Short mmCIF file of C-alpha atoms and ligand atoms in Angstrom, two decimals:
data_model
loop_
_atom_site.label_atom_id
_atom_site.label_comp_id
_atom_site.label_asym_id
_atom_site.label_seq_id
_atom_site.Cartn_x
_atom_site.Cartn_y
_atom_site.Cartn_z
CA UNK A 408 22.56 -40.05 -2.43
CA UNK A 409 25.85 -41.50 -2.96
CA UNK A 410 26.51 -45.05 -2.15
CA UNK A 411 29.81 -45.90 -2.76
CA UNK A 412 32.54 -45.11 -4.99
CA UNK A 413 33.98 -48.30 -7.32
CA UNK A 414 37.60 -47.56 -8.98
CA UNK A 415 36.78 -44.43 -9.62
CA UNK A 416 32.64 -44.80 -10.86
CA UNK A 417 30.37 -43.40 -8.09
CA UNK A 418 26.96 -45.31 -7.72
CA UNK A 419 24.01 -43.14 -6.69
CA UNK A 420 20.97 -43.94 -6.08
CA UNK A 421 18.03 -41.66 -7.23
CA UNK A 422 15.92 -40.86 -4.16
CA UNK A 423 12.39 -42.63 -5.96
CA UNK A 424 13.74 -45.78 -5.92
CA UNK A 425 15.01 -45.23 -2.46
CA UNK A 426 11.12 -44.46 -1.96
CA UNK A 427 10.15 -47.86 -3.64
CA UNK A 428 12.86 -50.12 -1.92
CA UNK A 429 11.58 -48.53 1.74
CA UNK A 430 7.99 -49.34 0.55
CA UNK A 431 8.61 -52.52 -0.52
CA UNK A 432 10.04 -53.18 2.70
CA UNK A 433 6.95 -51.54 4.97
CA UNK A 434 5.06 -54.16 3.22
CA UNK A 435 6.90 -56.66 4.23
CA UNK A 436 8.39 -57.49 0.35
CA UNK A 437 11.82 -56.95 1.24
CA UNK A 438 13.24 -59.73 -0.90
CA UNK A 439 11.58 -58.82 -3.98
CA UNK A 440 13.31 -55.46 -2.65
CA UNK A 441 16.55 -56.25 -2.67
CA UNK A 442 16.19 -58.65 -5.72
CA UNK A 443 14.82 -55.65 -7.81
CA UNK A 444 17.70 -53.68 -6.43
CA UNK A 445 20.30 -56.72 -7.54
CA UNK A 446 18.18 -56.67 -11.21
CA UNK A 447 18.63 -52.84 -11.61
CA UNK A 448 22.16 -52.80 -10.42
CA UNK A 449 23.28 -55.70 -12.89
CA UNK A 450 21.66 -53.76 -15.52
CA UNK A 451 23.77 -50.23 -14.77
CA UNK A 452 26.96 -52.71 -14.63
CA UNK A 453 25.93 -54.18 -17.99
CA UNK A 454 25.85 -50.64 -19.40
CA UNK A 455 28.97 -49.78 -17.91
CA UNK A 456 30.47 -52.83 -19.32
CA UNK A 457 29.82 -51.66 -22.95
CA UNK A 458 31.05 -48.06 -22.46
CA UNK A 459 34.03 -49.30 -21.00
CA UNK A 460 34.87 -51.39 -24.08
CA UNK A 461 34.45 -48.41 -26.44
CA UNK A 462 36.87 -46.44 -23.95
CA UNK A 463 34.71 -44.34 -22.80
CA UNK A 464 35.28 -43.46 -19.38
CA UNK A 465 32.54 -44.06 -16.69
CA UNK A 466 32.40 -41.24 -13.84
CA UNK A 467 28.78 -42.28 -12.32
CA UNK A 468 25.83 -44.92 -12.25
CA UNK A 469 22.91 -43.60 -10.73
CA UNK A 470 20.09 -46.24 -9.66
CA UNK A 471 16.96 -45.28 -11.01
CA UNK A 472 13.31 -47.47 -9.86
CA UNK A 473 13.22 -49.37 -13.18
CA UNK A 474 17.13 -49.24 -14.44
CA UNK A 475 19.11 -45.95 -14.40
CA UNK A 476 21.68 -43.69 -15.73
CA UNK A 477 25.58 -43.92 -16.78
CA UNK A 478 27.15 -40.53 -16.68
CA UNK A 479 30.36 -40.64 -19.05
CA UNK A 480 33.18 -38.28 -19.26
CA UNK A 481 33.28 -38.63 -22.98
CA UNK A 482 30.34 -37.89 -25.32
CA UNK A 483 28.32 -40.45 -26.88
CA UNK A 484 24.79 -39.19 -27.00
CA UNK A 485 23.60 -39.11 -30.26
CA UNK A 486 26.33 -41.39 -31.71
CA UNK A 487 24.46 -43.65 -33.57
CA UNK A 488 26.32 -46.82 -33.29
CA UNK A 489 28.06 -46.31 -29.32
CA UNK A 490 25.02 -45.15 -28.09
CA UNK A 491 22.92 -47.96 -29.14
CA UNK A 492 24.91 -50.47 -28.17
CA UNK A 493 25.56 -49.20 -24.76
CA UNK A 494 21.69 -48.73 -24.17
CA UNK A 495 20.80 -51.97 -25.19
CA UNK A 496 23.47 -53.50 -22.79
CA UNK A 497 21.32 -53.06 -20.02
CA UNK A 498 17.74 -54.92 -21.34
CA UNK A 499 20.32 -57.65 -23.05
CA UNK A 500 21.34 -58.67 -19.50
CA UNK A 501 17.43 -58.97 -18.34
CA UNK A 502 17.06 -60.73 -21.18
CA UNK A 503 20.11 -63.27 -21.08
CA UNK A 504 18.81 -63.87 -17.19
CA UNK A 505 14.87 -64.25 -18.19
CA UNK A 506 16.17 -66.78 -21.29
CA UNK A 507 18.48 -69.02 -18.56
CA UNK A 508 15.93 -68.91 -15.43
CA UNK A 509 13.12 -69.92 -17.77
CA UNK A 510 15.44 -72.58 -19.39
CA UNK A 511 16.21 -73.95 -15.50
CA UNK A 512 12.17 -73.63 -14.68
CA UNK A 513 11.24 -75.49 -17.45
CA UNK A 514 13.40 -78.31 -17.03
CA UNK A 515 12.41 -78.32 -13.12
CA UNK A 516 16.15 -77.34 -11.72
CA UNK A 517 14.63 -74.13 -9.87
CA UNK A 518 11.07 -73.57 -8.99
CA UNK A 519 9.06 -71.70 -6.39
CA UNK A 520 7.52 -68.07 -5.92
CA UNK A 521 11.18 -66.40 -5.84
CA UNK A 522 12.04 -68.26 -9.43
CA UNK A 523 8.95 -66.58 -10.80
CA UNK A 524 9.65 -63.25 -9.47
CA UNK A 525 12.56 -63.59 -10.98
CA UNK A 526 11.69 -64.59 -14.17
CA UNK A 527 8.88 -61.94 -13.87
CA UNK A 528 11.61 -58.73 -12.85
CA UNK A 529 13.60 -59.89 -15.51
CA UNK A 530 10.78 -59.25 -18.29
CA UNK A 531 9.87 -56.36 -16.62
CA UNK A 532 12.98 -54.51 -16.52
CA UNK A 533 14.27 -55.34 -19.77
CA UNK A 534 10.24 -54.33 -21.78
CA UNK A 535 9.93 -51.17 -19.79
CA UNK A 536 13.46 -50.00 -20.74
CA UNK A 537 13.10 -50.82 -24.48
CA UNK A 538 9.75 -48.22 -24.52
CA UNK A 539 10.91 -45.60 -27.58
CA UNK A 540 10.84 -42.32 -24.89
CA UNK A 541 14.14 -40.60 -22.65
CA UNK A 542 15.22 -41.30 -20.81
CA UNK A 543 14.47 -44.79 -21.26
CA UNK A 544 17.33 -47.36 -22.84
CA UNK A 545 14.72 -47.52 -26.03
CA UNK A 546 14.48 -43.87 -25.88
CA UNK A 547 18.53 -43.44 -26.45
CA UNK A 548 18.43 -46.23 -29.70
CA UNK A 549 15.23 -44.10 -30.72
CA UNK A 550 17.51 -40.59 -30.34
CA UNK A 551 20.41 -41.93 -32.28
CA UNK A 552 18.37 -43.02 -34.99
CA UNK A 553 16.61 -39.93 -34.53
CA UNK A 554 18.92 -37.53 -33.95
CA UNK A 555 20.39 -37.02 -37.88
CA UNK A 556 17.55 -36.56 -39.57
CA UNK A 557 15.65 -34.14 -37.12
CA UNK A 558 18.58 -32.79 -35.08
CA UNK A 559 19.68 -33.67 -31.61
CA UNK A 560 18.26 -31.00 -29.67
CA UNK A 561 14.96 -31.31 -31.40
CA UNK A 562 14.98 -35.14 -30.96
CA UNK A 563 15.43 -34.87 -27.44
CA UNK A 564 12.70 -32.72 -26.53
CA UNK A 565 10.56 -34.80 -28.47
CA UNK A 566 11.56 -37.95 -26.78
CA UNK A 567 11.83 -36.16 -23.30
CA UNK A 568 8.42 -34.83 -23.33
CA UNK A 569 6.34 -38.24 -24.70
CA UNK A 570 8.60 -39.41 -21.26
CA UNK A 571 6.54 -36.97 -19.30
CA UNK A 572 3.40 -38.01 -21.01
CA UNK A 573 3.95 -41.70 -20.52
CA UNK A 574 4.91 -40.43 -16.49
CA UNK A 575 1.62 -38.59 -16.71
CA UNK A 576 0.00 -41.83 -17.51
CA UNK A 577 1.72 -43.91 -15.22
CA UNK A 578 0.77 -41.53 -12.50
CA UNK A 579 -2.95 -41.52 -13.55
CA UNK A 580 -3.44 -45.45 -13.72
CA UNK A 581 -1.65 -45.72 -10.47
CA UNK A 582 -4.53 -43.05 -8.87
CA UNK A 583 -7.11 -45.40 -11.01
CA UNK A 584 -5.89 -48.54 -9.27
CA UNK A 585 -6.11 -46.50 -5.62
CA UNK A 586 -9.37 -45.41 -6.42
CA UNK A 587 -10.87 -48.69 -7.09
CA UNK A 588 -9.46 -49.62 -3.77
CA UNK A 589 -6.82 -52.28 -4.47
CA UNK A 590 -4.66 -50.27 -2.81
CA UNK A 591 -0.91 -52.52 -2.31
CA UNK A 592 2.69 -51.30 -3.27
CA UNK A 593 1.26 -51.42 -7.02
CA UNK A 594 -0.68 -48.45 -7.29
CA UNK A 595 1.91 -46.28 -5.21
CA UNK A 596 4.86 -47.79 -6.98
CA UNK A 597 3.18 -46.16 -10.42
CA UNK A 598 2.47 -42.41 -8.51
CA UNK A 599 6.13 -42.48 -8.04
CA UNK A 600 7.58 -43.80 -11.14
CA UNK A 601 5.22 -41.33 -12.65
CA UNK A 602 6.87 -38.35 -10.71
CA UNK A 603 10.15 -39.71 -11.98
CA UNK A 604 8.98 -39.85 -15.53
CA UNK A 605 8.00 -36.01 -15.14
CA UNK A 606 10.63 -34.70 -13.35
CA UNK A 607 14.01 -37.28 -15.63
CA UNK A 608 12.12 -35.20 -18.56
CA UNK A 609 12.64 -31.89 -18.22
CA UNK A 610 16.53 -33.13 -16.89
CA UNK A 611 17.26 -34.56 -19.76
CA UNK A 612 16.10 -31.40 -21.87
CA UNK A 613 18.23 -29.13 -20.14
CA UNK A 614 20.91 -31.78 -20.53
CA UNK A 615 20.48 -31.65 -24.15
CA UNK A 616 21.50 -27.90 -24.38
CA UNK A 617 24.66 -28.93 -22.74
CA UNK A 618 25.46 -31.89 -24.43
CA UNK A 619 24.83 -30.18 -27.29
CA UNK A 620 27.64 -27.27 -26.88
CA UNK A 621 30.02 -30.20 -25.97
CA UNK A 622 29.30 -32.18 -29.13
CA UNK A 623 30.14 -28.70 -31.29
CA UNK A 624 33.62 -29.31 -29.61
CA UNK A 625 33.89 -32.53 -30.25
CA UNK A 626 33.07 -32.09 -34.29
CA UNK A 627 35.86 -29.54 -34.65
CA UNK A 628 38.33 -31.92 -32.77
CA UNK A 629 37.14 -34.77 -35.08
CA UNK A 630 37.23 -32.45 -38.16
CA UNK A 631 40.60 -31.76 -37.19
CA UNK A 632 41.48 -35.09 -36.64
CA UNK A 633 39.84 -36.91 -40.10
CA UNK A 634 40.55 -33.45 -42.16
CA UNK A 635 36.85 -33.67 -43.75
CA UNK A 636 33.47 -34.48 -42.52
CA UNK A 637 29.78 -34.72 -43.79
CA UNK A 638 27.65 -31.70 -43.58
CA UNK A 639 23.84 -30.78 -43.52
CA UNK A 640 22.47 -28.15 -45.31
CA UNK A 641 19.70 -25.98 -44.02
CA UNK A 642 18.07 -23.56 -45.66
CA UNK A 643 16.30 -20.89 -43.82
CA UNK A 644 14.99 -17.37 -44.06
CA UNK A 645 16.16 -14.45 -42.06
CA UNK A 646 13.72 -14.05 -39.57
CA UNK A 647 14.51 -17.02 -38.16
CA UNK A 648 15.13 -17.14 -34.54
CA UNK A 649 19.12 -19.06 -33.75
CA UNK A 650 17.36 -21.22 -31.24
CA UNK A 651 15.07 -22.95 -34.23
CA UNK A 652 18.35 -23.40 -36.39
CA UNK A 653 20.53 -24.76 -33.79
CA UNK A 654 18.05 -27.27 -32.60
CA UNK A 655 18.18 -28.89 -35.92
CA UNK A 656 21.88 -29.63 -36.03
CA UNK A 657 23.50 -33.04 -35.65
CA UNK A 658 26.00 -35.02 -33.49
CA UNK A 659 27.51 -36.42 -36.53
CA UNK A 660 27.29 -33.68 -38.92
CA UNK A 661 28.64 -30.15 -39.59
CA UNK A 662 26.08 -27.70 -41.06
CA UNK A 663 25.65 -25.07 -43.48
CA UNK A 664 22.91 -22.64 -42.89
CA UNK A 665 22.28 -20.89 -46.02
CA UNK A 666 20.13 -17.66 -46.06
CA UNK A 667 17.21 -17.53 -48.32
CA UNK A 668 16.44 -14.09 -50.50
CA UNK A 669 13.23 -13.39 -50.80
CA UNK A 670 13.35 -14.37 -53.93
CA UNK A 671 14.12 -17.68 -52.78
CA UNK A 672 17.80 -17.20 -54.41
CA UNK A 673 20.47 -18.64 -52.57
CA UNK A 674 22.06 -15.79 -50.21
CA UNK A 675 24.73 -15.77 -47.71
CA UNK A 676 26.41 -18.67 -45.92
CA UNK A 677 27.00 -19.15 -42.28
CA UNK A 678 28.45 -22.21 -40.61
CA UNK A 679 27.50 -23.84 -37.54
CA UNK A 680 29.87 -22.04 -35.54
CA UNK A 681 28.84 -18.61 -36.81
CA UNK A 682 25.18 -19.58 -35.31
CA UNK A 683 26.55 -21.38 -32.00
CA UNK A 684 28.80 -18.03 -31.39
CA UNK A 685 25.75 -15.70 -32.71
CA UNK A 686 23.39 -17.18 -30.36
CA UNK A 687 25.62 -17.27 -27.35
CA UNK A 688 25.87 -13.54 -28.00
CA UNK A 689 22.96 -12.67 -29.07
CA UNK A 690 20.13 -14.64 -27.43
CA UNK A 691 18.13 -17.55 -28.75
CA UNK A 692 15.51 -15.42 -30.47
CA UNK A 693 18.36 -13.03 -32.73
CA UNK A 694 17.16 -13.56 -36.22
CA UNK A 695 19.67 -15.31 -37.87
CA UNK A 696 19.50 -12.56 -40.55
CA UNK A 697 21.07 -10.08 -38.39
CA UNK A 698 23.95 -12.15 -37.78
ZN1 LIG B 1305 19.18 -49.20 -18.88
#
């Protein structure tokens, strides 16, 4: 559902925590509502802030229960540096806000329930995002560090699927907390994060795909640009199916696939484009051999 439109960067707002916000309000918690809302939304702005001053351009925010998304026009997934920095915008806001409203309750300017929810959000928002998994904040640091040594593709699903365990979990404590009857927007509020979790997973894997043909692009523009660039070697034998290959490449890194003989002598050479184009054509499951 699309909110509104600010010069030029739509804010949507992902139907679960239009779910929460609604049951936060049936039990009559509407300002924790709407200061949760405020939290998340300073958050998104706080990553938008930091893609803006690496240039990247913004297009959309979506609001998720616990934080959210910013969809760029430009790539950064996967860039080590940019993509760190841009995911750790959003908990460095929580915690710049958890740091000054403690610093006020401590000295006594601001107390009362509303200054402890607020302290308490604040925490909240900014641990829950640093968790390692996608497509959590932590989960983007953890793919860029990630992401060279074991591929982006690879990484992703990785990262994507402990996010559907840790929904899994989320889902099952939430049941656990129902079942032992302290049933209150707690126990609910888990059921749906944990439906999030499951179904964010599986988006951001077939994201990665994607993102993954657009950073292939973006190498040869860069290659062209710098006139040299780092490669990976991989070393494979000729059975292998494309889809196993490609999965290991890397954002920041042009590979070499070279074919092993079977008597493990060095054979033929293909470069990362031969296997893109060969896969496209062929199917994931061509043995690169063939090629
Ligand atoms: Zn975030």
């Amino acid at each position: 559902m699309e909110l509104v439109k600010i010069s030029g960067v739509s804010i949507r707002i992902h139907p679960t925590f239009l779910l929460v916000l609604v049951l936060y309000g049936v039990l009559g918690l509407m300002a924790q509502a709407l200061l949760v809302f405020a939290l998340v939304l300073g958050h998104e702005l706080a990553h938008l802030m930091a893609a803006r001053a690496y240039g990247f351009k913004v297009i959309g925010l979506e609001l998720f229960p616990f934080g959210g998304a910013a969809y760029c026009d430009d790539l950064f997934e996967g860039r080590k540096l940019e993509e760190s920095v841009m995911a750790l915008a959003g908990p460095a806001f929580n915690l710049v806000l958890l740091f000054s409203a403690q610093a006020l309750r401590w000295n006594g300017v601001w107390e009362g329930d509303f200054a402890d929810d607020f302290v308490r959000y604040n925490l909240w928002l900014a641990a829950f995002n640093l968790i390692p998994v996608l497509p959590l904040d932590g989960g983007r640091v953890m793919r860029s560090l990630c992401a060279e040594g074991f591929g982006f593709v690879k990484s992703t699903k990785f990262l994507a699927r402990s996010g559907q365990g840790l929904g899994i979990l989320l889902a099952l404590w939430g049941m656990l907390l129902w079942g032992w009857g302290k049933f209150s927007e707690g126990p609910l509020a888990f059921i749906i994060l944990g439906g999030f979790f499951w179904l964010a997973g599986s988006k951001e894997i077939s994201a990665a795909h994607i993102t993954f043909l657009r950073q292939l692009t973006r190498k040869k523009e860069e290659l062209l640009r710098k006139g040299l660039m780092r490669s990976k070697w991989l070393t494979v034998q000729r059975d292998t199916p494309l889809v196993r290959i490609v999965e290991e490449f890397t954002p920041d890194r042009y590979a070499l696939v070279s074919l092993a003989t079977e008597e493990m002598k060095m054979g033929k050479t293909l470069t990362e484009t031969d296997v893109v184009e060969g896969m496209l054509r062929e199917g994931i499951r061509f043995p690169v051999g063939k090629l």
